Amino acid sequence: MCGITGYIGDDEALPRVLSGLRNLEYRGYDSAGVALVDPASGAITTYKRSGEVDALVDATPEQSPSRCAIGHTRWSTHGPPTDENAHPHADCHGRVAVVHNGIIENYETLRAERDGCTFTSDTDTEVIPHLIEKRLAAGDDPITAVRAASDRLTGSFAFCALVDGFAGLLAVRNDSPLVIGHGDDGTYLASDVTAFLDRTRSVTYLEDGDIAAVDDGVSVYRNGESIEPTTETIEWDADAAEKGGYDHYMHKEIHEQPQALRQTISGRLDIDGGDVDIELSIPSAHLDSLEEIQFVACGTSYYAALYAARLCETLADVRTTVTIASEYDFEGGRDPWRTLTIAVTQSGETADTLSAIRAANQAGARTLAVTNTLGSTVTREVDDSVFIRAGPEIGVAATKTFAAQVSTLALVAVYIGRRRGTLSTARASTLLENLREVPGAVQQVLDTEADIEAIAAEYADSDAFFFIGRAFAHPVALEGALKLKEISYDHAEGFAAGELKHGPLALVTEDTPVLATLTNGGRAEKTRNNIKEVQARGAPVIAATSGANGTHIDERCPVPDVGLLESLVANVHWQLFAYHVAAHKGRPIDKPRNLAKSVTVE
Ligand code: BG6
């Protein structure tokens, strides 16, 4: 998720685009850039730097006569955060400059067409200015060239372009947000209203497929027809806007999961072929001789690794171990040549996980990082990295990155299973089909939020909370309890449901709600026995379940059927439960006490 912005008007464009980028920095902050049009010559000048917007500000002139400019702040998905990969990207002759948010799925095919174009970055985005220049060279006018170029793209994209021959901004929206701001001092374009809310509250939201041409006026084309843009007024203040109207980043990020998960799987599923297209190249000799996959991680990432380990054992038929990173050693007579060690870390900077993966490296194991952050330290420590593409997560308690980690690790499990020949095409296709349905299933759970909010309010003041589950539902029980601990400061514990009777059952009373995950792959029938055990001690039972209601469940939270990934979808109920219990108690949800988003000390 990146931030794009543009301005055209009577006033200086540079300061307006730079302040827009500052306001959008929560969307991505690993590199930034602007392109300015010289009012006299029409020439386009570009400035771009890796690092935060401050680094870009230092690189741009104090003043500029330009009245028309575009800008970008980046969250890398394709190519590390370098000056070359920063946006705007240009064509071969400096006649076109483009800033883009989203993922171009077919960029490799388009890049391969080349037609004499020189590519200067690793990004998917750079295909856009080259497609536009080809159309201009073929005689198209700028608007037609931009439309023709966008018709060649697949994936999610919103881009804004400066094109020689059009004295203004041209923009396209497809499955990534784009909004026009109608200011007294000019017209703005941006990924979201945060960019220009301090300048105007009068906006037009573009729809998928819309093309906007902004010069002295605003023209919007939909299905090739010019339409009258609808204008609406934003009521939010800047802080609320950054949170998209939610009270907390965490709540916003819970609701961003469907979009984040679509990005995670975008262009990576070959359902008919029962295979995946991910940026991995583990030598087949290593996969064939693989004896063990080790996972090292901390916090929520550790629970995502637990889920992944079971997927790998089930799909790739290989032994796995999951170790809390601070407890990790490469010992026990393992053969490093037959070991793959996977570091799961959204930030890529957690010190415990870094030292664990360094230990595996030292021992000679093959290493892989599954992370959300391109260019992070962990990516420089390993043989391979696969990115979860969840976009920046600001809330300290991880939510959308858990779902994106498990989804990405499911792709890794299919990759290994197919290449080891332990996973049939049919079985792989089923899982990948389920994975494609997960974003929609998560949306269905989010649509029932009011129910879980009511349940949270009813039980918020309980003595303690116990989460239970089996098999794939066990990591979700642990993650559910962690979320509640992190943000509401309540005593909450997750247990393997079968373990209750061997001790923890002593803690269960009528004041300790039990939250059970009863899902496909979660041995629900057995967990129902454990529900009867706690119900016999008077505990209220709240169950996230895809199955029938059953007599022993007090509150049922429905989960759509998505096979082995049902527990992952069920987890959204527990995220919302934790959020509403903490909100009920007025906790500082985005910055809970004693915690940090990434702990860079051991
Ligand atoms: C903690 C965060 O500091 O680190 C957790 O508060 C997170 O949310 C854990 O799960 C691990 O972080 P990472 O970046 O290595 O996944």
Coordinates of C-alpha atoms and ligand atoms in Angstrom, one line a residue:
M1 CA 0.0 0.0 0.0
C2 CA 1.6 3.2 -1.2
G3 CA 0.4 6.8 -1.1
I4 CA 0.0 8.8 -4.3
T5 CA -0.9 12.5 -4.7
G6 CA -1.1 15.2 -7.4
Y7 CA -2.0 18.9 -7.6
I8 CA -2.7 21.4 -10.4
G9 CA -3.8 24.9 -9.7
D10 CA -2.7 28.6 -9.5
D11 CA -0.4 28.1 -6.5
E12 CA 3.0 26.4 -6.0
A13 CA 2.6 22.7 -6.6
L14 CA 5.7 21.4 -4.8
P15 CA 4.8 22.4 -1.2
R16 CA 1.3 21.1 -1.7
V17 CA 2.5 17.7 -3.0
L18 CA 5.1 17.4 -0.3
S19 CA 2.6 18.1 2.5
G20 CA 0.3 15.6 0.9
L21 CA 3.0 13.0 1.0
R22 CA 3.7 13.7 4.7
N23 CA 0.0 13.1 5.4
L24 CA 0.1 9.9 3.5
E25 CA 3.3 8.6 5.0
Y26 CA 1.4 6.1 7.2
R27 CA 0.7 4.2 3.9
G28 CA 4.4 3.6 3.2
Y29 CA 7.6 5.2 4.2
D30 CA 10.6 3.5 2.6
S31 CA 11.1 5.9 -0.4
A32 CA 9.4 8.9 -1.9
G33 CA 9.5 11.1 -5.0
V34 CA 7.8 14.0 -6.9
A35 CA 7.7 15.1 -10.6
L36 CA 7.1 18.7 -11.5
V37 CA 6.0 20.3 -14.8
D38 CA 7.8 23.5 -15.8
P39 CA 5.1 26.0 -16.7
A40 CA 7.2 27.6 -19.4
S41 CA 8.7 24.5 -21.3
G42 CA 6.3 21.8 -20.1
A43 CA 9.4 19.8 -19.2
I44 CA 9.0 17.2 -16.4
T45 CA 11.6 17.2 -13.6
T46 CA 11.7 14.3 -11.2
Y47 CA 13.2 14.1 -7.6
K48 CA 13.2 10.8 -5.7
R49 CA 15.0 9.4 -2.7
S50 CA 14.9 6.2 -0.6
G51 CA 13.9 6.8 3.0
E52 CA 11.2 9.0 4.5
V53 CA 9.6 12.1 3.0
D54 CA 12.2 14.3 4.9
A55 CA 15.0 12.8 2.7
L56 CA 13.0 13.9 -0.4
V57 CA 12.3 17.4 1.0
D58 CA 16.1 17.8 1.4
A59 CA 16.6 16.9 -2.2
T60 CA 14.0 19.2 -3.7
P61 CA 14.4 23.0 -4.4
E62 CA 13.2 25.5 -1.9
Q63 CA 11.0 27.0 -4.5
S64 CA 9.6 25.9 -7.9
P65 CA 7.5 27.7 -10.5
S66 CA 5.7 24.5 -11.2
R67 CA 1.9 24.6 -10.8
C68 CA 1.4 21.0 -11.7
A69 CA 3.0 18.0 -9.9
I70 CA 2.6 14.4 -8.7
G71 CA 4.1 12.6 -5.7
H72 CA 4.5 9.2 -4.1
T73 CA 5.4 7.6 -0.8
R74 CA 6.3 3.9 -1.2
W75 CA 5.7 0.6 0.5
S76 CA 7.8 -1.7 -1.5
T77 CA 6.3 -4.8 -3.1
H78 CA 8.5 -5.3 -6.1
G79 CA 12.2 -4.3 -5.8
P80 CA 14.0 -3.0 -2.6
P81 CA 13.6 0.6 -1.4
T82 CA 16.3 2.3 -3.5
D83 CA 16.4 5.6 -5.3
E84 CA 16.0 3.8 -8.6
N85 CA 12.9 1.9 -7.5
A86 CA 11.3 5.0 -5.9
H87 CA 8.4 6.6 -7.9
P88 CA 7.8 8.5 -10.1
H89 CA 8.8 6.2 -13.0
A90 CA 9.4 7.7 -16.4
D91 CA 9.5 6.6 -20.1
C92 CA 12.6 6.6 -22.2
H93 CA 12.3 10.3 -23.3
G94 CA 11.1 12.1 -20.2
R95 CA 7.7 12.8 -21.8
V96 CA 5.8 10.7 -19.2
A97 CA 6.0 10.3 -15.4
V98 CA 3.9 8.0 -13.3
V99 CA 3.2 7.3 -9.6
H100 CA 1.3 4.1 -8.8
N101 CA -0.4 2.3 -5.9
G102 CA -1.2 -1.4 -6.2
I103 CA 0.3 -4.5 -7.9
I104 CA 0.5 -5.0 -11.7
E105 CA 0.2 -8.8 -12.0
N106 CA 1.2 -9.1 -15.6
Y107 CA 4.2 -6.8 -15.4
E108 CA 6.8 -9.4 -16.3
T109 CA 4.9 -10.2 -19.6
L110 CA 4.6 -6.5 -20.4
R111 CA 8.3 -5.9 -19.5
A112 CA 9.3 -8.7 -21.8
E113 CA 7.7 -6.9 -24.7
R114 CA 10.3 -4.1 -24.3
D115 CA 10.1 -2.8 -28.0
G116 CA 13.4 -1.0 -27.5
C117 CA 12.4 0.5 -24.1
T118 CA 15.1 0.7 -21.4
F119 CA 14.0 -0.3 -17.9
T120 CA 15.8 1.4 -15.0
S121 CA 14.1 -0.2 -12.0
D122 CA 12.9 -3.6 -10.6
T123 CA 9.4 -2.3 -10.2
D124 CA 6.1 -3.6 -11.7
T125 CA 5.1 0.1 -12.1
E126 CA 7.7 1.0 -14.7
V127 CA 5.7 -0.8 -17.4
I128 CA 3.1 1.9 -17.3
P129 CA 5.1 5.0 -18.6
H130 CA 6.6 2.7 -21.3
L131 CA 3.2 1.5 -22.4
I132 CA 2.0 5.2 -22.6
E133 CA 5.0 6.3 -24.6
K134 CA 4.4 3.5 -27.1
R135 CA 0.9 4.7 -27.6
L136 CA 2.0 8.3 -27.9
A137 CA 4.5 7.2 -30.5
A138 CA 1.7 5.4 -32.3
G139 CA -0.1 8.7 -32.6
D140 CA -2.6 8.5 -29.7
D141 CA -3.5 11.7 -27.8
P142 CA -2.5 11.6 -24.1
I143 CA -5.9 10.5 -22.7
T144 CA -6.3 7.8 -25.3
A145 CA -2.7 6.6 -24.6
V146 CA -3.4 6.4 -20.9
R147 CA -6.6 4.5 -21.5
A148 CA -4.9 2.1 -23.9
A149 CA -2.0 1.5 -21.5
S150 CA -4.4 0.8 -18.5
D151 CA -6.4 -1.6 -20.7
R152 CA -3.2 -3.7 -20.9
L153 CA -2.7 -4.0 -17.2
T154 CA -4.1 -6.7 -14.9
G155 CA -4.1 -6.5 -11.0
S156 CA -4.9 -3.7 -8.7
F157 CA -3.7 -0.2 -9.7
A158 CA -4.4 3.4 -9.2
F159 CA -1.9 5.7 -11.0
C160 CA -1.5 9.3 -11.7
A161 CA 0.5 10.5 -14.7
L162 CA 2.1 13.6 -16.2
V163 CA 2.0 13.2 -20.0
D164 CA 3.6 15.5 -22.5
G165 CA 0.8 17.1 -24.6
F166 CA -1.7 17.2 -21.7
A167 CA -1.3 20.3 -19.4
G168 CA -2.5 18.6 -16.3
L169 CA -3.0 15.3 -14.4
L170 CA -4.3 12.0 -15.9
A171 CA -5.3 9.3 -13.5
V172 CA -6.8 5.8 -13.6
R173 CA -8.4 3.8 -10.8
N174 CA -8.8 0.0 -10.7
D175 CA -9.2 -1.8 -7.4
S176 CA -7.0 0.7 -5.5
P177 CA -8.4 3.9 -4.0
L178 CA -8.3 7.3 -5.8
V179 CA -10.1 10.5 -4.8
I180 CA -10.2 14.0 -6.3
G181 CA -10.1 17.1 -4.0
H182 CA -11.8 20.2 -5.3
G183 CA -9.9 23.1 -3.6
D184 CA -10.2 26.9 -3.9
D185 CA -6.5 26.9 -4.7
G186 CA -6.7 24.1 -7.3
T187 CA -7.5 20.4 -7.8
Y188 CA -5.9 17.5 -5.9
L189 CA -5.7 13.8 -6.6
A190 CA -4.7 11.3 -3.9
S191 CA -5.0 7.7 -2.6
D192 CA -7.1 9.1 0.2
V193 CA -8.5 12.4 1.5
T194 CA -5.8 12.5 4.2
A195 CA -3.4 14.0 1.6
F196 CA -5.4 17.2 1.2
L197 CA -8.0 17.3 4.0
D198 CA -6.2 20.4 5.4
R199 CA -7.0 22.2 2.0
T200 CA -10.5 21.0 1.1
R201 CA -13.3 18.7 2.2
S202 CA -15.1 18.7 -1.2
V203 CA -14.2 15.4 -2.9
T204 CA -15.1 13.0 -5.7
Y205 CA -14.4 9.3 -5.2
L206 CA -13.4 7.6 -8.5
E207 CA -14.8 4.2 -9.3
D208 CA -13.0 1.1 -10.7
G209 CA -12.3 1.7 -14.4
D210 CA -12.6 5.5 -14.1
I211 CA -10.1 7.8 -15.9
A212 CA -9.8 11.4 -14.7
A213 CA -8.3 14.2 -16.7
V214 CA -7.6 17.3 -14.6
D215 CA -6.4 20.6 -16.1
D216 CA -8.4 23.8 -15.8
G217 CA -11.4 21.6 -15.2
V218 CA -12.1 18.0 -14.1
S219 CA -13.3 15.4 -16.6
V220 CA -14.1 11.8 -15.6
Y221 CA -14.6 9.0 -18.1
R222 CA -16.5 5.8 -17.2
N223 CA -16.7 3.0 -19.7
G224 CA -15.4 5.4 -22.3
E225 CA -18.2 8.0 -21.7
S226 CA -17.7 11.4 -20.0
I227 CA -19.7 11.6 -16.8
E228 CA -20.6 14.4 -14.4
P229 CA -18.4 13.7 -11.3
T230 CA -20.4 13.5 -8.1
T231 CA -19.1 15.6 -5.3
E232 CA -19.4 15.0 -1.6
T233 CA -18.2 16.7 1.6
I234 CA -15.9 14.9 4.1
E235 CA -16.8 15.4 7.8
W236 CA -13.7 13.7 9.3
D237 CA -10.7 15.6 10.8
A238 CA -7.1 14.6 9.6
D239 CA -6.5 12.1 12.4
A240 CA -9.8 10.3 11.7
A241 CA -9.0 10.3 8.0
E242 CA -5.6 8.7 8.6
K243 CA -7.6 6.0 10.4
G244 CA -10.1 6.0 7.6
G245 CA -12.9 7.0 9.9
Y246 CA -12.1 4.3 12.5
D247 CA -11.2 5.2 16.1
H248 CA -8.1 3.1 16.0
Y249 CA -5.5 1.9 13.5
M250 CA -6.1 -1.6 14.8
H251 CA -9.8 -1.5 14.0
K252 CA -9.0 -0.1 10.6
E253 CA -6.4 -2.8 10.0
I254 CA -8.9 -5.6 11.0
H255 CA -11.2 -4.2 8.4
E256 CA -8.4 -3.9 5.8
Q257 CA -7.9 -7.7 5.8
P258 CA -10.0 -8.6 2.8
Q259 CA -8.0 -6.1 0.7
A260 CA -4.7 -7.0 2.2
L261 CA -5.3 -10.7 1.6
R262 CA -6.3 -10.1 -2.0
Q263 CA -2.9 -8.4 -2.4
T264 CA -1.2 -11.3 -0.7
I265 CA -2.5 -13.8 -3.2
S266 CA -2.6 -11.6 -6.2
G267 CA -0.9 -13.1 -9.2
R268 CA 0.4 -16.1 -7.2
L269 CA -2.4 -18.7 -7.6
D270 CA -2.4 -21.3 -10.4
I271 CA -5.6 -23.1 -9.3
D272 CA -6.0 -25.2 -12.4
G273 CA -2.3 -26.2 -12.4
G274 CA -2.5 -26.8 -8.6
D275 CA 0.6 -24.7 -8.1
V276 CA 1.8 -21.3 -7.0
D277 CA 4.0 -18.5 -8.5
I278 CA 6.0 -17.1 -5.6
E279 CA 9.5 -15.5 -5.6
L280 CA 11.2 -18.7 -4.4
S281 CA 14.0 -20.7 -6.0
I282 CA 14.9 -23.5 -3.5
P283 CA 17.1 -26.0 -5.4
S284 CA 15.1 -29.2 -6.1
A285 CA 18.0 -31.3 -4.6
H286 CA 17.5 -29.5 -1.3
L287 CA 13.7 -30.0 -1.4
D288 CA 14.1 -33.7 -2.3
S289 CA 16.5 -34.3 0.6
L290 CA 14.6 -32.1 3.0
E291 CA 14.1 -33.7 6.4
E292 CA 12.9 -30.8 8.5
I293 CA 11.4 -27.4 8.2
Q294 CA 12.1 -25.2 11.3
F295 CA 10.1 -22.1 12.0
V296 CA 11.5 -19.3 14.2
A297 CA 9.4 -16.4 15.3
C298 CA 8.0 -14.3 18.1
G299 CA 4.6 -13.1 19.3
T300 CA 1.8 -13.3 16.7
S301 CA 4.2 -14.4 14.1
Y302 CA 5.0 -17.5 16.2
Y303 CA 1.3 -18.4 16.2
A304 CA 1.2 -17.9 12.4
A305 CA 4.2 -20.3 12.2
L306 CA 2.4 -22.9 14.3
Y307 CA -0.5 -22.8 11.7
A308 CA 2.0 -23.0 8.9
A309 CA 3.8 -25.9 10.4
R310 CA 0.6 -28.0 10.4
L311 CA 0.0 -26.9 6.8
C312 CA 3.5 -28.1 5.8
E313 CA 3.1 -31.4 7.6
T314 CA -0.3 -31.9 6.0
L315 CA 0.5 -30.7 2.5
A316 CA 4.3 -31.2 2.1
D317 CA 4.7 -34.3 4.2
V318 CA 7.8 -33.0 6.0
R319 CA 8.6 -32.9 9.7
T320 CA 8.4 -29.4 11.2
T321 CA 9.4 -27.8 14.4
V322 CA 8.3 -24.4 15.6
T323 CA 10.5 -22.6 18.1
I324 CA 10.1 -19.3 20.0
A325 CA 13.0 -17.4 18.5
S326 CA 14.6 -16.5 21.8
E327 CA 14.7 -20.2 22.7
Y328 CA 16.2 -21.3 19.4
D329 CA 19.5 -23.3 18.9
F330 CA 20.5 -25.3 16.0
E331 CA 21.2 -28.5 17.9
G332 CA 20.0 -32.1 18.3
G333 CA 22.1 -33.8 15.6
R334 CA 20.2 -32.1 12.8
D335 CA 21.7 -32.2 9.3
P336 CA 21.9 -28.6 8.2
W337 CA 21.9 -29.8 4.5
R338 CA 18.5 -31.4 5.0
T339 CA 17.1 -28.4 7.0
L340 CA 15.1 -25.4 5.9
T341 CA 14.8 -22.7 8.6
I342 CA 12.0 -20.1 8.1
A343 CA 11.9 -16.8 9.9
V344 CA 8.4 -15.4 10.2
T345 CA 8.5 -11.7 11.1
Q346 CA 6.3 -8.9 9.8
S347 CA 8.7 -6.1 10.6
G348 CA 11.8 -8.1 9.6
E349 CA 13.6 -6.3 12.5
T350 CA 12.8 -8.4 15.6
A351 CA 16.1 -9.0 17.3
D352 CA 15.3 -12.5 18.7
T353 CA 14.2 -13.7 15.3
L354 CA 17.3 -12.2 13.6
S355 CA 19.6 -13.9 16.0
A356 CA 17.8 -17.2 15.6
I357 CA 18.1 -17.1 11.8
R358 CA 21.7 -16.1 12.0
A359 CA 22.3 -19.2 14.2
A360 CA 20.7 -21.4 11.5
N361 CA 22.8 -19.7 8.8
Q362 CA 26.0 -20.3 10.8
A363 CA 25.0 -24.0 11.1
G364 CA 24.6 -24.1 7.3
A365 CA 20.9 -24.6 7.1
R366 CA 19.0 -23.1 4.1
T367 CA 17.1 -20.0 5.3
L368 CA 14.0 -18.2 4.2
A369 CA 12.2 -15.1 5.5
V370 CA 8.5 -14.6 5.3
T371 CA 8.1 -10.9 6.0
N372 CA 6.0 -7.8 5.3
T373 CA 8.9 -5.5 4.9
L374 CA 11.1 -5.3 1.8
G375 CA 14.6 -4.2 2.5
S376 CA 14.3 -5.1 6.2
T377 CA 17.4 -6.7 8.0
V378 CA 16.0 -10.2 7.9
T379 CA 15.9 -10.1 4.1
R380 CA 19.6 -9.5 4.1
E381 CA 20.3 -12.5 6.3
V382 CA 18.6 -15.2 4.4
D383 CA 18.8 -17.2 1.1
D384 CA 15.3 -16.3 0.1
S385 CA 12.5 -14.0 1.1
V386 CA 8.8 -14.1 0.4
F387 CA 6.7 -11.1 1.1
I388 CA 3.2 -11.1 2.7
R389 CA 2.2 -7.8 1.0
A390 CA -0.2 -6.7 3.8
G391 CA 0.9 -3.0 3.6
P392 CA 2.0 -1.1 6.7
E393 CA 0.5 -2.1 10.0
I394 CA 0.5 0.7 12.6
G395 CA -1.4 -0.8 15.5
V396 CA 1.1 -2.5 17.9
A397 CA -1.1 -5.6 18.1
A398 CA -0.7 -7.5 14.8
T399 CA -4.0 -8.3 13.0
K400 CA -4.0 -8.2 9.1
T401 CA -0.3 -9.4 9.1
F402 CA -1.3 -12.6 10.9
A403 CA -3.8 -13.4 8.2
A404 CA -1.4 -12.5 5.5
Q405 CA 1.5 -14.5 7.1
V406 CA -0.7 -17.7 7.3
S407 CA -1.9 -17.2 3.7
T408 CA 1.7 -16.6 2.4
L409 CA 3.0 -19.6 4.3
A410 CA 0.1 -21.7 2.8
L411 CA 1.6 -20.7 -0.6
V412 CA 5.1 -21.8 0.6
A413 CA 3.6 -25.2 1.8
V414 CA 2.1 -25.8 -1.6
Y415 CA 5.3 -24.7 -3.3
I416 CA 7.3 -27.3 -1.3
G417 CA 4.6 -30.0 -1.5
R418 CA 4.3 -29.8 -5.3
R419 CA 8.1 -29.9 -5.8
R420 CA 8.6 -32.8 -3.4
G421 CA 5.8 -34.6 -5.2
T422 CA 3.9 -35.1 -1.9
L423 CA 1.0 -32.9 -2.9
S424 CA -1.4 -33.8 -5.7
T425 CA -2.6 -31.3 -8.2
A426 CA -6.2 -31.9 -7.1
R427 CA -5.4 -31.3 -3.4
A428 CA -3.4 -28.3 -4.1
S429 CA -6.2 -26.8 -6.3
T430 CA -8.6 -27.3 -3.4
L431 CA -6.5 -25.4 -1.0
L432 CA -5.7 -22.7 -3.5
E433 CA -9.4 -22.4 -4.3
N434 CA -10.1 -22.0 -0.5
L435 CA -7.3 -19.4 -0.3
R436 CA -9.0 -17.4 -3.0
E437 CA -12.2 -17.5 -1.1
V438 CA -10.6 -16.4 2.2
P439 CA -10.9 -12.6 1.6
G440 CA -14.6 -12.9 0.9
A441 CA -15.1 -15.1 3.9
V442 CA -13.3 -12.6 6.1
Q443 CA -15.6 -9.9 4.8
Q444 CA -18.6 -12.0 5.8
V445 CA -17.3 -12.3 9.4
L446 CA -16.6 -8.5 9.4
D447 CA -20.2 -7.9 8.4
T448 CA -21.4 -9.6 11.6
E449 CA -19.3 -7.2 13.8
A450 CA -22.3 -5.9 15.6
D451 CA -23.0 -9.3 17.1
I452 CA -19.5 -9.9 18.4
E453 CA -19.5 -6.3 19.7
A454 CA -22.6 -7.1 21.8
I455 CA -21.0 -10.3 23.1
A456 CA -17.8 -8.4 24.0
A457 CA -19.8 -5.9 26.0
E458 CA -21.7 -8.6 27.8
Y459 CA -18.6 -10.5 28.9
A460 CA -16.0 -7.6 29.1
D461 CA -15.8 -7.6 32.9
S462 CA -15.3 -11.3 33.3
D463 CA -12.5 -12.6 35.6
A464 CA -10.5 -14.3 32.9
F465 CA -11.0 -15.6 29.3
F466 CA -9.9 -19.1 28.0
F467 CA -9.6 -19.8 24.3
I468 CA -9.6 -23.4 23.2
G469 CA -9.1 -25.2 19.9
R470 CA -7.5 -28.3 18.3
A471 CA -5.2 -28.9 15.3
F472 CA -5.5 -25.9 13.0
A473 CA -7.7 -24.2 15.6
H474 CA -5.0 -24.4 18.4
P475 CA -2.8 -21.6 17.1
V476 CA -5.9 -19.5 16.6
A477 CA -6.9 -20.1 20.3
L478 CA -3.4 -18.9 21.3
E479 CA -3.6 -15.9 19.0
G480 CA -7.1 -14.9 20.2
A481 CA -5.8 -14.9 23.8
L482 CA -2.7 -12.9 22.9
K483 CA -4.8 -10.2 21.2
L484 CA -7.0 -9.8 24.4
K485 CA -3.9 -9.7 26.6
E486 CA -2.1 -7.2 24.5
I487 CA -4.9 -4.6 24.3
S488 CA -7.4 -5.1 27.1
Y489 CA -4.8 -6.2 29.8
D490 CA -7.1 -9.1 30.8
H491 CA -6.0 -12.5 32.0
A492 CA -6.5 -14.6 28.9
E493 CA -5.1 -17.9 27.9
G494 CA -5.2 -20.2 24.9
F495 CA -5.2 -23.9 25.3
A496 CA -5.1 -27.0 23.2
A497 CA -8.7 -28.0 24.0
G498 CA -7.7 -31.6 24.9
E499 CA -5.3 -30.2 27.6
L500 CA -8.0 -28.5 29.6
K501 CA -8.8 -31.5 31.7
H502 CA -5.1 -32.0 32.6
G503 CA -5.0 -28.8 34.7
P504 CA -6.4 -25.6 33.4
L505 CA -10.0 -26.8 34.0
A506 CA -9.3 -25.9 37.6
L507 CA -9.4 -22.2 36.6
V508 CA -12.8 -22.4 34.9
T509 CA -15.8 -20.9 36.6
E510 CA -19.1 -19.2 35.6
D511 CA -17.0 -15.9 35.4
T512 CA -14.5 -17.2 32.9
P513 CA -16.0 -17.3 29.4
V514 CA -14.6 -20.0 27.1
L515 CA -14.1 -19.0 23.5
A516 CA -13.9 -22.1 21.3
T517 CA -12.8 -22.4 17.7
L518 CA -14.9 -25.2 16.1
T519 CA -13.8 -25.3 12.5
N520 CA -12.9 -27.6 9.6
G521 CA -9.4 -29.0 10.3
G522 CA -9.9 -28.2 14.0
R523 CA -11.3 -31.6 15.1
A524 CA -14.5 -29.8 16.1
E525 CA -16.3 -33.0 17.3
K526 CA -13.6 -33.6 19.9
T527 CA -13.6 -30.0 21.0
R528 CA -17.3 -30.2 21.6
N529 CA -16.6 -32.7 24.4
N530 CA -14.3 -30.1 26.0
I531 CA -17.1 -27.6 25.7
K532 CA -19.4 -29.9 27.7
E533 CA -16.6 -30.1 30.4
V534 CA -16.5 -26.3 30.8
Q535 CA -20.2 -25.9 30.5
A536 CA -20.6 -28.3 33.4
R537 CA -18.6 -25.9 35.5
G538 CA -21.0 -23.1 34.6
A539 CA -18.7 -21.3 32.1
P540 CA -20.4 -19.4 29.2
V541 CA -19.3 -20.7 25.8
I542 CA -18.7 -18.5 22.8
A543 CA -17.9 -20.5 19.7
A544 CA -16.6 -19.5 16.3
T545 CA -18.0 -22.3 14.1
S546 CA -18.9 -23.3 10.6
G547 CA -20.9 -26.2 12.0
A548 CA -24.3 -26.6 13.5
N549 CA -25.2 -24.7 16.7
G550 CA -25.1 -27.5 19.2
T551 CA -26.7 -27.4 22.6
H552 CA -23.7 -26.3 24.6
I553 CA -22.9 -23.1 22.8
D554 CA -24.2 -19.8 24.4
E555 CA -23.0 -17.5 21.6
R556 CA -22.4 -18.7 18.0
C557 CA -20.1 -16.7 15.7
P558 CA -20.6 -18.0 12.1
V559 CA -17.6 -18.9 10.0
P560 CA -17.9 -19.6 6.2
D561 CA -16.6 -22.9 4.9
V562 CA -13.1 -22.5 3.5
G563 CA -11.6 -25.9 4.3
L564 CA -8.3 -25.9 6.2
L565 CA -8.2 -22.1 6.3
E566 CA -11.5 -21.8 8.3
S567 CA -9.6 -21.3 11.6
L568 CA -7.8 -18.4 10.0
V569 CA -11.2 -16.8 9.2
A570 CA -12.6 -17.6 12.6
N571 CA -9.7 -15.6 14.1
V572 CA -11.3 -12.4 12.9
H573 CA -14.1 -13.0 15.4
W574 CA -11.5 -13.1 18.2
Q575 CA -9.7 -10.0 16.8
L576 CA -13.1 -8.1 17.0
F577 CA -13.9 -9.5 20.4
A578 CA -10.5 -8.3 21.8
Y579 CA -10.9 -4.9 20.1
H580 CA -14.4 -4.3 21.6
V581 CA -13.5 -5.5 25.1
A582 CA -10.6 -3.1 25.1
A583 CA -12.7 -0.3 23.6
H584 CA -15.3 -1.0 26.2
K585 CA -12.6 -0.4 28.8
G586 CA -11.2 2.7 27.1
R587 CA -7.7 1.2 26.6
P588 CA -5.1 2.9 24.4
I589 CA -5.6 0.2 21.8
D590 CA -3.0 1.3 19.2
K591 CA -0.2 1.8 21.8
P592 CA -0.9 -0.6 24.6
R593 CA 1.3 -0.3 27.7
N594 CA 4.7 -2.0 27.9
L595 CA 4.6 -3.2 24.2
A596 CA 6.2 -2.1 20.9
K597 CA 5.5 -2.8 17.3
S598 CA 8.9 -4.3 16.7
V599 CA 11.4 -5.2 19.5
T600 CA 14.9 -4.6 18.2
V601 CA 16.7 -5.7 21.3
E602 CA 17.2 -9.2 22.7
Ligands
BG6_1 C1 6.0 -7.6 19.2 C2 4.7 -7.0 18.6 O1 6.8 -6.6 19.6 O2 6.7 -8.4 18.2 C3 3.8 -8.2 18.1 O3 4.0 -6.3 19.6 C4 4.6 -9.1 17.1 O4 2.6 -7.7 17.5 C5 5.9 -9.5 17.6 O5 3.8 -10.2 16.8 C6 6.8 -10.1 16.5 O6 7.1 -9.1 15.6 P1 7.5 -9.4 14.1 O7 7.7 -8.1 13.4 O8 8.8 -10.2 14.2 O9 6.5 -10.2 13.4

